[in-house]
PDB file of C-alpha atoms in Angstrom:
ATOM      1  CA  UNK A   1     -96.371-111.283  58.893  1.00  0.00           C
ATOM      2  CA  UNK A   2     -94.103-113.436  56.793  1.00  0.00           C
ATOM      3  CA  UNK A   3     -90.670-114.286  58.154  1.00  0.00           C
ATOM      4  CA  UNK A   4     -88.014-113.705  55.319  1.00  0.00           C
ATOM      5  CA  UNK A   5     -86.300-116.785  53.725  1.00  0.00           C
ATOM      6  CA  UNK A   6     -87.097-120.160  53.239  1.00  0.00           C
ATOM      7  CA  UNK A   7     -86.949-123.411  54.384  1.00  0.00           C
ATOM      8  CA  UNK A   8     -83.783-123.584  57.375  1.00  0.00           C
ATOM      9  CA  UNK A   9     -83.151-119.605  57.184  1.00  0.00           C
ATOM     10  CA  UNK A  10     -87.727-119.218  57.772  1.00  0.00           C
ATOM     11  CA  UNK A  11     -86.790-121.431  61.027  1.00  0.00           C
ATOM     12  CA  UNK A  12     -84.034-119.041  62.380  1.00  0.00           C
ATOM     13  CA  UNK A  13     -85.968-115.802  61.267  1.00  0.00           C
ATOM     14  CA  UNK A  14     -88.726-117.450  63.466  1.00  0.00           C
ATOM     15  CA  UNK A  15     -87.060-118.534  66.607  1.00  0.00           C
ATOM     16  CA  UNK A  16     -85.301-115.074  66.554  1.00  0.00           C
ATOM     17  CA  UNK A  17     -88.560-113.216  66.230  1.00  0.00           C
ATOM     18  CA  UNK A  18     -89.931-115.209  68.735  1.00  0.00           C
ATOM     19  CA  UNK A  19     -87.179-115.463  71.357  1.00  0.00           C
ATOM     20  CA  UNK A  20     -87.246-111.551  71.321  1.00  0.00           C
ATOM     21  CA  UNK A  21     -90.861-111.537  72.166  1.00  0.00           C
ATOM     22  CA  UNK A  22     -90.498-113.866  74.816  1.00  0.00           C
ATOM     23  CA  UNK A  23     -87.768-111.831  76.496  1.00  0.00           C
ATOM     24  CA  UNK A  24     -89.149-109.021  76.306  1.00  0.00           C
ATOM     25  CA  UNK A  25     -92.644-109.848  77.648  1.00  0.00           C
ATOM     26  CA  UNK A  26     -94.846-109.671  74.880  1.00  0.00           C
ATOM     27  CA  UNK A  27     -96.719-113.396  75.713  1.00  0.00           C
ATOM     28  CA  UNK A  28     -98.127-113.460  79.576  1.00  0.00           C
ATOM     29  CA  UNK A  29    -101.014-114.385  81.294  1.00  0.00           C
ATOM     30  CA  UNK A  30    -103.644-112.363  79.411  1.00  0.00           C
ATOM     31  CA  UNK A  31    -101.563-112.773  75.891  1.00  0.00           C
ATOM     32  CA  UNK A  32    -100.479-116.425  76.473  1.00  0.00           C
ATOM     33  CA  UNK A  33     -98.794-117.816  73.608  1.00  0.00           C
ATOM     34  CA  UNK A  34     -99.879-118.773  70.205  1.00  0.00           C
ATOM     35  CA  UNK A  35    -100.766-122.297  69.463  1.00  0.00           C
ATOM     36  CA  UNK A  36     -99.337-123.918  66.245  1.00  0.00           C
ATOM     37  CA  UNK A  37    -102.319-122.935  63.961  1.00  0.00           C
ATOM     38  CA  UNK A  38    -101.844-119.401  64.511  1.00  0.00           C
ATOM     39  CA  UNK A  39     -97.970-119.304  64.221  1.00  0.00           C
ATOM     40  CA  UNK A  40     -98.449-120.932  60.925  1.00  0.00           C
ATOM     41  CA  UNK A  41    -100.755-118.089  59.780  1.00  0.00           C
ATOM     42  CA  UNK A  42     -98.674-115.188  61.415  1.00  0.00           C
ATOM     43  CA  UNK A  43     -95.240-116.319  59.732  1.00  0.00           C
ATOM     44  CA  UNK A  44     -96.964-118.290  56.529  1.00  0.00           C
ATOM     45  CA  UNK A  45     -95.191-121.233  57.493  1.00  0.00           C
ATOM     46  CA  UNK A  46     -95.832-125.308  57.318  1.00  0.00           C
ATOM     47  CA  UNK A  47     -96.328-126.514  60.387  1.00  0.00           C
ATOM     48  CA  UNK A  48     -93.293-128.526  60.599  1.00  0.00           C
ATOM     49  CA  UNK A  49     -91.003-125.577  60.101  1.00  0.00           C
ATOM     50  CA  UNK A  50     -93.194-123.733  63.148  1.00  0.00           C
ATOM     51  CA  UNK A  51     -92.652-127.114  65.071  1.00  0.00           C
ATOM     52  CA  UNK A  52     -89.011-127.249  64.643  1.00  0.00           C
ATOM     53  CA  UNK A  53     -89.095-123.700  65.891  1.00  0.00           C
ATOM     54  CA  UNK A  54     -90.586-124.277  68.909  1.00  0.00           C
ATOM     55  CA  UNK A  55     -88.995-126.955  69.463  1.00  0.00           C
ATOM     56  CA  UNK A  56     -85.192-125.007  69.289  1.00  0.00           C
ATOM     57  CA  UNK A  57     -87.019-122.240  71.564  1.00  0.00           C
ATOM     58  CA  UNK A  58     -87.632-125.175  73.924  1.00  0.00           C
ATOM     59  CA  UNK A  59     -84.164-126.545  74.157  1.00  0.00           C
ATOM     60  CA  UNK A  60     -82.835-123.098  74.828  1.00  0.00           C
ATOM     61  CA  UNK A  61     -85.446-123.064  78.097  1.00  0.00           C
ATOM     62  CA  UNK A  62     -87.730-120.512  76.716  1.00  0.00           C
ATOM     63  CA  UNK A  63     -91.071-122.819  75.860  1.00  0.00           C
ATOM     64  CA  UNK A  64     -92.437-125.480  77.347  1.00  0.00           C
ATOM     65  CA  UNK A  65     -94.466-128.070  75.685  1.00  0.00           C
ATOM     66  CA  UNK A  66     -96.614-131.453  76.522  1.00  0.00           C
ATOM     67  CA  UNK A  67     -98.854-133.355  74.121  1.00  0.00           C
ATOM     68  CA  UNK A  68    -102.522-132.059  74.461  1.00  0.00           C
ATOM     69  CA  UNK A  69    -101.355-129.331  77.230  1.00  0.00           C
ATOM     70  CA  UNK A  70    -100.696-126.688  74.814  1.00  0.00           C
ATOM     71  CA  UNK A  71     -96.868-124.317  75.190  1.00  0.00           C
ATOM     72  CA  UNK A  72     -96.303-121.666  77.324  1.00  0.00           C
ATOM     73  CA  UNK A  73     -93.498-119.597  78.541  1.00  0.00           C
ATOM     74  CA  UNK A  74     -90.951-120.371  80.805  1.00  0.00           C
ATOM     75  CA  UNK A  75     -90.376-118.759  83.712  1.00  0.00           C
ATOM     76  CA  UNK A  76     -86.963-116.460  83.410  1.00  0.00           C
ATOM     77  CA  UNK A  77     -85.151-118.873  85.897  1.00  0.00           C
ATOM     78  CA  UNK A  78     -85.536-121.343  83.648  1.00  0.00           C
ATOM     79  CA  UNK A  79     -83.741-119.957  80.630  1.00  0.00           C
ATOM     80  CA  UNK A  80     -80.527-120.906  79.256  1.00  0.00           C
ATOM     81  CA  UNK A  81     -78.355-118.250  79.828  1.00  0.00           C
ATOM     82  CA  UNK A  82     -75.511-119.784  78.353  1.00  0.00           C
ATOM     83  CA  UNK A  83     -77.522-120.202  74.833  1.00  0.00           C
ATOM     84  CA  UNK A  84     -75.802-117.075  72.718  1.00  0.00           C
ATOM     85  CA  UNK A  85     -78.726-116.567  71.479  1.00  0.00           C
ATOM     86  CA  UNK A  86     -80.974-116.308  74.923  1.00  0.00           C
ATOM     87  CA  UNK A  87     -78.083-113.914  76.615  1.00  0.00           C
ATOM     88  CA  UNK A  88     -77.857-111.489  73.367  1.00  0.00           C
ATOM     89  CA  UNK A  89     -81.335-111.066  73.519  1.00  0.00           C
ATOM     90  CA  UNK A  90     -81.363-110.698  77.232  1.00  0.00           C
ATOM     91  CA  UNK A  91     -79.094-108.300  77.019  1.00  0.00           C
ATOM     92  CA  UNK A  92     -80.531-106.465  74.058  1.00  0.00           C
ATOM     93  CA  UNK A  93     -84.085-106.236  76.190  1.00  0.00           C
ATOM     94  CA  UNK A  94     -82.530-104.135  78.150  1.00  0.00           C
ATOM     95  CA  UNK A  95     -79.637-103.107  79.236  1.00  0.00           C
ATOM     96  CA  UNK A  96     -78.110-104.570  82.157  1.00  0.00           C
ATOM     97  CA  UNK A  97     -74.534-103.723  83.645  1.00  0.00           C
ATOM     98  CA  UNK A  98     -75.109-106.306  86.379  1.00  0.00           C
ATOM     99  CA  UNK A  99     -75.938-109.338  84.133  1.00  0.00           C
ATOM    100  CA  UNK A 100     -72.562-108.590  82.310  1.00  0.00           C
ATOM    101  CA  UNK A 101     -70.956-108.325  85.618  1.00  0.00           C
ATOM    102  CA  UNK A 102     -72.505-111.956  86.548  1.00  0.00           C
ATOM    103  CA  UNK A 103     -71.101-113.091  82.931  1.00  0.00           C
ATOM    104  CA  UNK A 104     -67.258-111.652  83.655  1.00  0.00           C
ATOM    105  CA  UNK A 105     -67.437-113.611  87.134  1.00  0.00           C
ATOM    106  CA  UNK A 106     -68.316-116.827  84.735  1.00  0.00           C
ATOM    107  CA  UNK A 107     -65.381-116.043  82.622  1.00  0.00           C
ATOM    108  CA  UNK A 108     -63.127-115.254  85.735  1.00  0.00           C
ATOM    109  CA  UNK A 109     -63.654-118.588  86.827  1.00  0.00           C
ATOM    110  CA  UNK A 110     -63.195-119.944  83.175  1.00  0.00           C
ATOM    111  CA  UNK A 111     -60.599-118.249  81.033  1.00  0.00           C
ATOM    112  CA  UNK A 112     -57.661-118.006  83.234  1.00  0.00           C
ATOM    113  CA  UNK A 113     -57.493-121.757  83.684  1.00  0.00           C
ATOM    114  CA  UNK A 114     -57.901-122.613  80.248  1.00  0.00           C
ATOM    115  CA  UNK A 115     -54.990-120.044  79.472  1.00  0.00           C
ATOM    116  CA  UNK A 116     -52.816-122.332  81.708  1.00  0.00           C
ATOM    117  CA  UNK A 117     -53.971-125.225  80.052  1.00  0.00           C
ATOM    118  CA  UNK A 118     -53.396-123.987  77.163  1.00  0.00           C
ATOM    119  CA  UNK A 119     -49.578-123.324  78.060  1.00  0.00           C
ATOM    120  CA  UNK A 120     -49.491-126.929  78.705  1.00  0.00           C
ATOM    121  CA  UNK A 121     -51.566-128.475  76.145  1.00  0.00           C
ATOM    122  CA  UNK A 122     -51.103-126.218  73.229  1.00  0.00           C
ATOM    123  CA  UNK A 123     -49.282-127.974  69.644  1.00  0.00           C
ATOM    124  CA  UNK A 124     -47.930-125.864  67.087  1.00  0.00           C
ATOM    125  CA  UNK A 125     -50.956-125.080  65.103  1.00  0.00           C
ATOM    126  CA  UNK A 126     -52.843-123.989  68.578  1.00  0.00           C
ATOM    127  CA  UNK A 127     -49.912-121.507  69.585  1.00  0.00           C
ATOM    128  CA  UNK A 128     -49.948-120.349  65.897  1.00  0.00           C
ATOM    129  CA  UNK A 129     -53.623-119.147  66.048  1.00  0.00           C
ATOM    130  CA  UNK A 130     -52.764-117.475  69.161  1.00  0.00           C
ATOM    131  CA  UNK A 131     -49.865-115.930  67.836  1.00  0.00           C
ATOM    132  CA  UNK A 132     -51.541-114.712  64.964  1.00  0.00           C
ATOM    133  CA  UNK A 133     -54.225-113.189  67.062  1.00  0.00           C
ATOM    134  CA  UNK A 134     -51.642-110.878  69.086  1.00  0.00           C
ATOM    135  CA  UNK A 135     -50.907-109.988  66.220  1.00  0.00           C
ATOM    136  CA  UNK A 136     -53.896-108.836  64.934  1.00  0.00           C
ATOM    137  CA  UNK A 137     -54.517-106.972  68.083  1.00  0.00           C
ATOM    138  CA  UNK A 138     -50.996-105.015  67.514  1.00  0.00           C
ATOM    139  CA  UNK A 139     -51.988-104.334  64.018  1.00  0.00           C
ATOM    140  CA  UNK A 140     -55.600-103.307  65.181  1.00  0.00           C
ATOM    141  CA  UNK A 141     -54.105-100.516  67.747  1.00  0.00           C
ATOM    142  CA  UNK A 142     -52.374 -99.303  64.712  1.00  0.00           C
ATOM    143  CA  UNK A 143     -55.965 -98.934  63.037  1.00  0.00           C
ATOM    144  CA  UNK A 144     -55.266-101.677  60.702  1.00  0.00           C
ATOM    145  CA  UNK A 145     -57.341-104.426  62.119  1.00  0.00           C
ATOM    146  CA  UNK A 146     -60.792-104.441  63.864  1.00  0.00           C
ATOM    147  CA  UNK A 147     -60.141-104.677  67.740  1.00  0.00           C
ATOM    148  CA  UNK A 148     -63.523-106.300  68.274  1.00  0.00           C
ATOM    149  CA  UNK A 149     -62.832-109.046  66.378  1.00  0.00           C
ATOM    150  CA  UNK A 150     -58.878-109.043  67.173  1.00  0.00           C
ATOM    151  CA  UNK A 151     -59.976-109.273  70.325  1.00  0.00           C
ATOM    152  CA  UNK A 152     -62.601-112.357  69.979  1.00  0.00           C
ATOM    153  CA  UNK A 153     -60.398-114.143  67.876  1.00  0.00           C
ATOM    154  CA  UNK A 154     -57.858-113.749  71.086  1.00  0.00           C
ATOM    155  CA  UNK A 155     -59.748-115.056  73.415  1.00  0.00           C
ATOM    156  CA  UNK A 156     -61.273-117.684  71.042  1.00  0.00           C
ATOM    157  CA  UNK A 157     -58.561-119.045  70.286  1.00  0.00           C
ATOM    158  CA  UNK A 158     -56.836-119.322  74.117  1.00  0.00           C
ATOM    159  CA  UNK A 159     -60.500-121.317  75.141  1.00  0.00           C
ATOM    160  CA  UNK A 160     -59.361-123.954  71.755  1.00  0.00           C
ATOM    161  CA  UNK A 161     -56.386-124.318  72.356  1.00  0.00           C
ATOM    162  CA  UNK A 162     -56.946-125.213  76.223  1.00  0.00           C
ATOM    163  CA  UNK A 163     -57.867-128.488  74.744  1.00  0.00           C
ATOM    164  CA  UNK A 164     -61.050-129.078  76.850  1.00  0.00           C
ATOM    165  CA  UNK A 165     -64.142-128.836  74.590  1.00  0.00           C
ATOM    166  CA  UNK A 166     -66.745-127.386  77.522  1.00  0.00           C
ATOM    167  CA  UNK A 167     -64.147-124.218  77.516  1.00  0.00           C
ATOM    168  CA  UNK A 168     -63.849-124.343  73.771  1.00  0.00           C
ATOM    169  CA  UNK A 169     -67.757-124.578  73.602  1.00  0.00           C
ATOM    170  CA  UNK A 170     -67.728-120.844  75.494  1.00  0.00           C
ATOM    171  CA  UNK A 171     -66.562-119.354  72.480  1.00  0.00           C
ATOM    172  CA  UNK A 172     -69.495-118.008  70.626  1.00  0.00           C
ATOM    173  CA  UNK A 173     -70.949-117.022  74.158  1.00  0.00           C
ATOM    174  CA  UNK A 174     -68.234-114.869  75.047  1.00  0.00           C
ATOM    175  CA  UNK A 175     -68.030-113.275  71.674  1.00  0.00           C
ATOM    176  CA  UNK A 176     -71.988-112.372  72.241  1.00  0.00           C
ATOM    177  CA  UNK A 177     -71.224-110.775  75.625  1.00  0.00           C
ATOM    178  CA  UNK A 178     -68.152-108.542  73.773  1.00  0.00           C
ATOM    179  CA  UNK A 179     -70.125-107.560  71.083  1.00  0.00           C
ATOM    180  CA  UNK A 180     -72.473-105.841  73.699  1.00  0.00           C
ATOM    181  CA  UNK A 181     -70.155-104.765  75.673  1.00  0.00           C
ATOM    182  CA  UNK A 182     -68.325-102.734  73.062  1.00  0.00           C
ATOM    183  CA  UNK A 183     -71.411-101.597  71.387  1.00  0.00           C
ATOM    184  CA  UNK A 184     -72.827-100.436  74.926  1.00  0.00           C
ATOM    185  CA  UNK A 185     -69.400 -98.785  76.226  1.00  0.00           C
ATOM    186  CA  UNK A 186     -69.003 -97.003  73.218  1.00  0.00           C
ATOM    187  CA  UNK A 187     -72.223 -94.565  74.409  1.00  0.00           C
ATOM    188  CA  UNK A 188     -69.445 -92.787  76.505  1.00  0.00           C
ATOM    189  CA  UNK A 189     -66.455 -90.923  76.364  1.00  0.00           C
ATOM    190  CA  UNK A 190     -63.620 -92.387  77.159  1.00  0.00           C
ATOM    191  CA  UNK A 191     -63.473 -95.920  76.140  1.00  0.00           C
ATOM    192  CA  UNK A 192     -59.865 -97.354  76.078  1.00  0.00           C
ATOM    193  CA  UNK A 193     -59.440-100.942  74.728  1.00  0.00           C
ATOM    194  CA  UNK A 194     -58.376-103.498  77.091  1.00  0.00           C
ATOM    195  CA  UNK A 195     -54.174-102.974  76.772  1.00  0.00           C
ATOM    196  CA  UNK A 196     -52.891-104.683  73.600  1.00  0.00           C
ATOM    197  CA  UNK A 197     -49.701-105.186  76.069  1.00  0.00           C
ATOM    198  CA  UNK A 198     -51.805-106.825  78.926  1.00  0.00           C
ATOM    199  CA  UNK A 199     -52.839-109.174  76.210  1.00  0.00           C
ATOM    200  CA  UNK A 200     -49.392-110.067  74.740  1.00  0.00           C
ATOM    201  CA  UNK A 201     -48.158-110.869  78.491  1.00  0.00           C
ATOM    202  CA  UNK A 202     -50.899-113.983  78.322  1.00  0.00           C
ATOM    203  CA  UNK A 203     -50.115-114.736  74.943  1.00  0.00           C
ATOM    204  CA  UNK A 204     -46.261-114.823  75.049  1.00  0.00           C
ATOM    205  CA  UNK A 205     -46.850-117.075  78.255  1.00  0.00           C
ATOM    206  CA  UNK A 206     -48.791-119.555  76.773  1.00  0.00           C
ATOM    207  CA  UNK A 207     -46.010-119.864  73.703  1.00  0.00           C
ATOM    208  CA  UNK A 208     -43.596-120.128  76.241  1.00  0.00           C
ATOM    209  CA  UNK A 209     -45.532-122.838  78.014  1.00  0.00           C
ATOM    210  CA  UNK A 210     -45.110-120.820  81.447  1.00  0.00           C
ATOM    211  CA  UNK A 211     -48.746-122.023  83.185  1.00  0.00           C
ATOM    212  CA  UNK A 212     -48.290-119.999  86.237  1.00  0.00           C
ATOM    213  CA  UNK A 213     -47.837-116.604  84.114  1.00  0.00           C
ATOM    214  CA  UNK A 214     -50.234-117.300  81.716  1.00  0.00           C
ATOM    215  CA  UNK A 215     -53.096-117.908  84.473  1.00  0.00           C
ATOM    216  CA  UNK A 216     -52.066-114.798  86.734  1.00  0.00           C
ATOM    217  CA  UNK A 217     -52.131-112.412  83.625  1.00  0.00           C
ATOM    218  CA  UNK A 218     -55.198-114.003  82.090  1.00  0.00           C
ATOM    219  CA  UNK A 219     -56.955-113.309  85.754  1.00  0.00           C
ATOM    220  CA  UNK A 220     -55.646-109.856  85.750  1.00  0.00           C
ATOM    221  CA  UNK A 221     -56.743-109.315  82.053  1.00  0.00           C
ATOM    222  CA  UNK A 222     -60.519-110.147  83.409  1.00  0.00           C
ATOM    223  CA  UNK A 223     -60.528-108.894  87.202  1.00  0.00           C
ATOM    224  CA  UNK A 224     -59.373-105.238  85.567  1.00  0.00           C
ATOM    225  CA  UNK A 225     -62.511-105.294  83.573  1.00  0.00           C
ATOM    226  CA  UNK A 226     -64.665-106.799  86.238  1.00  0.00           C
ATOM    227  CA  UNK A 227     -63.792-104.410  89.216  1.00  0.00           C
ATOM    228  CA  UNK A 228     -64.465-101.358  86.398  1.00  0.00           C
ATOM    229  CA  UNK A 229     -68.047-102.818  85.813  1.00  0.00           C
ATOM    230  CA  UNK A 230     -68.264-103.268  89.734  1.00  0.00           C
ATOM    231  CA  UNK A 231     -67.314 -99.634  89.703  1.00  0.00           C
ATOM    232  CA  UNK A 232     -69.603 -98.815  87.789  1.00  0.00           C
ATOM    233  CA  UNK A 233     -72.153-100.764  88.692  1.00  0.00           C
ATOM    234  CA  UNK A 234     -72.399 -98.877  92.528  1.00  0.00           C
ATOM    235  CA  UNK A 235     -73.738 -95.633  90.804  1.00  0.00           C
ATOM    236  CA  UNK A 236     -70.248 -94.014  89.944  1.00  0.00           C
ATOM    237  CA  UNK A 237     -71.051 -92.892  87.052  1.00  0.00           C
ATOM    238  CA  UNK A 238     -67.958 -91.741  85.975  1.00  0.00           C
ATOM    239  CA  UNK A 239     -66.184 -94.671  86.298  1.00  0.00           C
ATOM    240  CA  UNK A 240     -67.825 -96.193  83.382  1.00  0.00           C
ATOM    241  CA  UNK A 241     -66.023 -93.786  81.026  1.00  0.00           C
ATOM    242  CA  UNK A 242     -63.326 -95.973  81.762  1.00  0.00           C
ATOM    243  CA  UNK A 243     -64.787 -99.337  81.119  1.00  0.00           C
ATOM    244  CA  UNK A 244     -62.124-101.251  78.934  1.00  0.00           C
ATOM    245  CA  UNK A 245     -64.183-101.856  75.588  1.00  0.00           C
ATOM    246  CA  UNK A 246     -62.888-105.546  75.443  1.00  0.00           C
ATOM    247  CA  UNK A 247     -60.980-107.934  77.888  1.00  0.00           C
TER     248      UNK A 247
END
């Protein structure tokens, strides 16, 4: 099997085969995995690009390596659930309404804070990205955007303009989670996007620089979405019609 691409892309093509197979069980006790020889034959790779492979499925918790000890897999405790990568393909493995619920408690804690922040924090180019996400939004419930990525770029761009780069570094992890979400809710009938309104009450807080507001509707925003999953999650089946696509 030869990984498509070359040189950096033949790295990424790797790790991404690889982390699925990982998550989803394929190396164990009785298939343990491959040493370096036989990755280089199965992707028809050098051995440093296989190296720096491993070495990226390391850092993300997934492999563990020591000189003359060989790698193996990491128990699932140990992964890094806030690598995008890791929690797309944990989600992908299969589907699983709890871990999302476990993820919207992380941003709970997370986004409504940084939207006060970013009431107080936020300069004129911040509260212009914001402003020209709303928009977006509007224009996508008019079918004239995309609300999935209206909707990232929303939330996105509340996390930067907080002005504290751990929230800011949450981006691309939240966009994973939303992705799935929205691909996942759209299985069922019923599906309503998270209100475009609900959304312009954060958004006009922040540009107003009201903290207070912006926090309470950002935590509103998320808890809506959260006690739907919750919902959902205690076997009412139902209920998950409901499920806002986005938050």
């Amino acid at each position: 099997m030869r990984a498509a691409g070359g040189g950096q892309n033949l790295t990424t093509s790797i790790v991404e085969d690889l982390g699925i197979a990982i998550v989803t069980g394929r190396y164990h006790a009785a298939n343990p995995f491959p040493v370096e020889g036989d990755l280089c034959l199965q992707y028809e790779a050098s051995r440093s690009v296989v190296r720096e492979a491993v070495k990226m499925l390391t850092a993300k918790g997934l492999l563990k390596a020591r000189p003359r000890q060989g790698t193996w897999v990491q128990p699932e405790s140990a992964w890094n659930l806030l690598d995008p990568d890791v929690l797309r393909w944990t989600l992908e493995r299969k589907f699983s309404l709890r871990l999302l619920i476990e993820f919207t408690q992380v941003r709970l804690g997370v986004e409504p804070a940084a939207a006060a922040l970013a009431a107080k924090e936020a300069g004129p180019a911040e509260k212009a990205r914001i402003n020209v996400a709303i928009e977006r939004m509007i224009a996508a419930e008019r079918g004239d955007d995309d609300p999935l990525t209206s909707d990232i770029a929303f939330h996105a761009s509340i996390l930067r303009a907080s002005g504290n780069p751990f929230f800011a570094q949450l981006c691309e992890l939240i966009e994973t989670a939303l992705r799935f979400s929205i691909r996942r809710t759209n299985f069922y009938k019923g599906v309503r996007l998270a209100s475009v309104y609900d959304h312009k009450v954060v958004s006009d807080a922040i540009l107003a620089g009201d903290a207070d507001t912006a926090e309470t509707a950002m935590r509103a925003l998320i808890q809506e979405a959260l006690d739907l999953m919750l919902t959902a999650d205690a076997g009412d089946d139902p209920l998950i019609e409901a499920l806002p696509a986005g938050a």
